[in-house]
């Protein structure tokens, strides 16, 4: 079978949580471009929906932190397209917060969004996928914070580390019918995150990344296409790093800076 045909998702149904903007929209657009029928969700109706190849994603309003809403979301996707082949658990995120003073409610909300919600949607997706002969694929979008925490991200880091562990646990339980994999994302240039990386939108930050640039949402989207395709039919429980090689160690950067100033 030719590689191009393995990346043809015509006739397959894909659900992308948080798929109305940023990384999620890029993932949804990539699957639409590859021929898939795509459902995206969010808590509020967006002004525009992901589109590609003359086709547009279907929007379903849902707060995936609620188990009943997560289940109904999957049911809506199956009802619309008659099947569900791929779930991309992309919804997530967190503002920075001081671990010493952050409120319990904040912690609960961050863990609910970044760990519990993916679990709830995955459970519902598994019920839809396991009965089909060709099963399905679940992809959890994680963060480099799970491996390398940064100040101000304690709750987020803990939740994302849990998501990585959850991925491996579900991969053990649900194979071979349903494969479950994880993508570790690094520094990604999105419109909403531009201010976080400084006034230059991340140009300076790119210098600490071996690939010499921040990731684009499309980099993550292409990785999703691979993990959902037949090209990765034996890949299960994997953690695919899409972070350009990570970041240079601080001691290396300090030594390099010292040399320049000598």
Coordinates of C-alpha atoms in Angstrom, one line a residue:
X1 CA 0.0 0.0 0.0
X2 CA 1.3 3.4 -1.0
X3 CA 2.1 5.8 1.9
X4 CA -0.2 8.5 0.5
X5 CA -3.2 6.1 0.8
X6 CA -2.3 5.4 4.4
X7 CA -2.8 9.2 5.1
X8 CA -6.1 9.3 3.3
X9 CA -8.9 9.6 6.0
X10 CA -11.8 9.6 3.6
X11 CA -14.8 8.0 5.2
X12 CA -13.3 8.2 8.7
X13 CA -14.7 10.4 11.5
X14 CA -12.5 12.4 13.8
X15 CA -13.3 14.3 17.0
X16 CA -11.0 17.1 18.2
X17 CA -11.7 18.6 21.6
X18 CA -10.8 22.3 21.8
X19 CA -10.7 22.2 18.1
X20 CA -12.0 25.7 17.3
X21 CA -8.7 27.6 17.6
X22 CA -5.0 27.4 17.9
X23 CA -3.5 23.9 17.8
X24 CA -6.9 22.2 17.8
X25 CA -8.0 24.1 14.8
X26 CA -4.8 23.2 12.9
X27 CA -5.4 19.5 13.8
X28 CA -9.0 19.7 12.7
X29 CA -7.9 21.3 9.4
X30 CA -5.3 18.7 8.8
X31 CA -7.8 15.9 9.1
X32 CA -10.3 17.7 6.9
X33 CA -7.6 18.2 4.3
X34 CA -6.9 14.4 4.5
X35 CA -10.6 13.7 3.7
X36 CA -12.0 13.0 7.2
X37 CA -15.3 14.1 8.6
X38 CA -14.4 16.2 11.7
X39 CA -16.3 17.3 14.8
X40 CA -14.8 20.0 17.0
X41 CA -16.1 21.1 20.4
X42 CA -15.8 24.1 22.8
X43 CA -17.9 25.8 25.4
X44 CA -18.9 28.6 23.2
X45 CA -19.8 28.8 19.5
X46 CA -16.9 30.2 17.5
X47 CA -17.1 32.9 14.8
X48 CA -15.4 30.6 12.3
X49 CA -14.8 26.8 12.1
X50 CA -11.8 24.9 10.8
X51 CA -12.1 24.2 7.1
X52 CA -10.1 22.6 4.3
X53 CA -10.7 21.2 0.9
X54 CA -14.0 23.0 0.6
X55 CA -15.3 21.2 3.7
X56 CA -15.9 22.5 7.2
X57 CA -15.8 20.9 10.7
X58 CA -19.0 20.3 12.6
X59 CA -19.3 22.1 15.9
X60 CA -20.8 20.7 19.1
X61 CA -21.0 22.8 22.2
X62 CA -19.6 20.8 25.2
X63 CA -17.8 21.3 28.5
X64 CA -15.7 18.2 28.5
X65 CA -14.9 18.5 32.2
X66 CA -18.5 17.2 32.7
X67 CA -18.6 13.4 32.3
X68 CA -22.2 13.5 30.9
X69 CA -21.3 16.3 28.4
X70 CA -18.2 14.3 27.3
X71 CA -20.3 11.2 26.7
X72 CA -23.0 13.2 24.8
X73 CA -20.3 14.8 22.7
X74 CA -19.1 11.4 21.5
X75 CA -22.7 10.3 20.9
X76 CA -23.3 13.4 18.8
X77 CA -20.2 12.6 16.6
X78 CA -21.3 9.0 16.1
X79 CA -24.9 10.1 15.4
X80 CA -23.7 12.6 12.8
X81 CA -21.2 10.4 11.0
X82 CA -22.2 6.8 12.0
X83 CA -18.8 6.0 13.5
X84 CA -15.8 7.4 15.3
X85 CA -12.3 6.5 14.2
X86 CA -10.1 9.0 15.9
X87 CA -10.2 11.1 19.1
X88 CA -7.7 13.9 19.7
X89 CA -7.9 15.1 23.3
X90 CA -6.5 18.6 22.7
X91 CA -8.5 20.8 25.1
X92 CA -6.3 22.0 27.9
X93 CA -4.1 24.8 29.2
X94 CA -3.6 27.0 32.2
X95 CA -2.5 30.5 33.2
X96 CA 0.6 30.7 35.4
X97 CA -0.2 30.7 39.1
X98 CA 1.9 30.8 42.3
X99 CA 1.7 27.4 43.9
X100 CA 2.0 28.8 47.4
X101 CA -1.1 30.9 47.1
X102 CA -3.3 29.4 44.3
X103 CA -6.8 28.5 45.4
X104 CA -8.1 24.9 45.6
X105 CA -10.8 25.7 43.1
X106 CA -8.1 26.8 40.6
X107 CA -6.2 23.6 41.1
X108 CA -9.4 21.5 40.7
X109 CA -10.3 23.3 37.4
X110 CA -6.9 22.9 35.9
X111 CA -6.7 19.2 36.8
X112 CA -10.3 18.7 35.5
X113 CA -9.5 20.3 32.1
X114 CA -6.1 18.7 31.5
X115 CA -6.5 15.2 33.0
X116 CA -10.1 14.3 34.0
X117 CA -11.7 15.6 30.8
X118 CA -9.4 13.6 28.5
X119 CA -10.2 10.5 30.6
X120 CA -14.0 11.1 30.3
X121 CA -14.0 11.7 26.5
X122 CA -11.6 8.7 26.0
X123 CA -14.0 6.4 27.9
X124 CA -16.9 7.4 25.7
X125 CA -14.8 7.1 22.6
X126 CA -13.6 3.7 23.6
X127 CA -17.2 2.5 23.9
X128 CA -17.9 3.7 20.3
X129 CA -14.6 2.3 18.9
X130 CA -14.3 -1.1 20.5
X131 CA -17.3 -2.7 18.8
X132 CA -15.9 -2.0 15.3
X133 CA -13.7 -4.4 13.5
X134 CA -11.1 -1.7 12.8
X135 CA -11.2 -0.2 16.3
X136 CA -9.8 3.3 16.6
X137 CA -7.1 5.7 17.7
X138 CA -6.9 8.1 20.6
X139 CA -4.3 10.8 20.8
X140 CA -3.7 12.8 23.9
X141 CA -2.0 16.2 23.4
X142 CA 0.4 16.7 26.3
X143 CA 3.1 19.2 27.2
X144 CA 6.8 19.3 27.9
X145 CA 5.8 20.5 31.3
X146 CA 5.1 16.9 32.2
X147 CA 8.8 16.2 31.8
X148 CA 10.4 19.6 32.6
X149 CA 8.3 21.7 34.9
X150 CA 8.5 25.5 34.8
X151 CA 7.7 28.0 37.7
X152 CA 4.1 28.9 37.9
X153 CA 2.8 25.6 36.4
X154 CA 2.5 23.3 39.4
X155 CA -1.2 22.2 38.9
X156 CA -0.8 22.1 35.1
X157 CA 2.4 20.1 35.3
X158 CA 0.9 17.6 37.7
X159 CA -2.2 17.2 35.4
X160 CA -0.1 16.8 32.2
X161 CA 2.2 14.2 33.9
X162 CA -1.0 12.4 34.8
X163 CA -2.2 12.5 31.2
X164 CA 1.0 10.9 30.1
X165 CA 0.6 8.1 32.7
X166 CA -3.0 7.7 31.7
X167 CA -2.1 7.3 28.1
X168 CA 0.2 4.4 28.9
X169 CA -2.3 2.8 31.2
X170 CA -5.1 3.0 28.6
X171 CA -2.8 1.7 25.9
X172 CA -2.3 -1.4 28.0
X173 CA -6.0 -2.0 28.7
X174 CA -7.5 -1.1 25.4
X175 CA -5.2 -2.7 22.8
X176 CA -5.5 -4.1 20.2
X177 CA -8.9 -2.6 19.4
X178 CA -8.0 0.9 20.4
X179 CA -4.6 2.4 20.3
X180 CA -3.8 5.2 22.7
X181 CA -0.8 7.5 22.2
X182 CA 0.6 10.8 23.5
X183 CA 2.2 13.9 21.9
X184 CA 4.6 15.9 24.1
X185 CA 4.4 19.5 22.7
X186 CA 7.0 22.1 23.4
X187 CA 7.0 25.8 22.7
X188 CA 4.4 26.6 20.1
X189 CA 3.7 29.8 18.3
X190 CA 0.0 30.5 18.5
X191 CA -1.8 33.9 18.5
X192 CA -3.0 33.5 22.0
X193 CA 0.5 32.5 23.3
X194 CA 2.5 35.2 21.5
X195 CA 2.6 37.6 24.4
X196 CA 3.8 34.9 26.8
X197 CA 7.0 34.5 24.8
X198 CA 8.0 38.2 24.9
X199 CA 7.5 41.3 22.8
X200 CA 9.1 39.7 19.8
X201 CA 6.6 36.9 19.7
X202 CA 9.1 34.3 20.5
X203 CA 12.0 35.1 18.2
X204 CA 14.4 35.3 21.1
X205 CA 13.0 32.1 22.8
X206 CA 13.6 30.2 19.6
X207 CA 17.3 30.5 20.3
X208 CA 17.1 28.0 23.1
X209 CA 15.5 25.3 20.9
X210 CA 17.9 23.0 18.8
X211 CA 15.7 23.4 15.7
X212 CA 16.1 27.2 16.0
X213 CA 12.4 27.9 15.8
X214 CA 9.2 27.5 17.8
X215 CA 6.8 24.9 16.7
X216 CA 3.8 25.8 14.6
X217 CA 0.4 24.3 15.2
X218 CA 0.8 22.4 11.9
X219 CA 3.8 20.5 13.3
X220 CA 1.5 19.0 15.9
X221 CA -1.3 18.4 13.4
X222 CA 1.0 16.4 11.1
X223 CA 2.1 14.2 14.1
X224 CA -1.6 13.5 14.8
X225 CA -2.1 12.4 11.2
X226 CA 0.8 9.9 11.6
X227 CA -0.4 8.5 14.9
X228 CA -4.0 8.1 13.6
X229 CA -3.0 6.5 10.4
X230 CA -2.2 3.0 9.3
X231 CA 1.5 4.1 9.2
X232 CA 1.5 3.7 13.0
X233 CA -0.7 0.6 13.3
X234 CA 1.8 -0.9 15.7
X235 CA 2.5 2.2 17.7
X236 CA 0.7 2.1 21.0
X237 CA 1.4 3.7 24.4
X238 CA 4.0 6.0 22.7
X239 CA 5.1 9.5 23.7
X240 CA 6.0 11.3 20.5
X241 CA 8.0 14.4 21.3
X242 CA 7.1 17.4 19.0
X243 CA 9.4 20.0 20.6
X244 CA 12.2 20.5 18.2
X245 CA 14.7 18.6 20.4
X246 CA 13.6 20.3 23.7
X247 CA 15.7 23.2 25.1
X248 CA 19.4 23.6 25.6
X249 CA 20.4 23.2 29.2
X250 CA 20.8 26.4 31.2
X251 CA 24.4 25.7 31.9
X252 CA 25.2 25.4 28.2
X253 CA 23.4 28.7 27.5
X254 CA 25.2 30.4 30.4
X255 CA 28.6 29.2 29.3
X256 CA 27.9 30.3 25.7
X257 CA 26.9 33.7 26.9
X258 CA 30.0 34.0 29.1
X259 CA 32.2 33.2 26.1
X260 CA 30.6 36.0 24.0
X261 CA 31.1 38.6 26.7
X262 CA 34.8 37.7 27.5

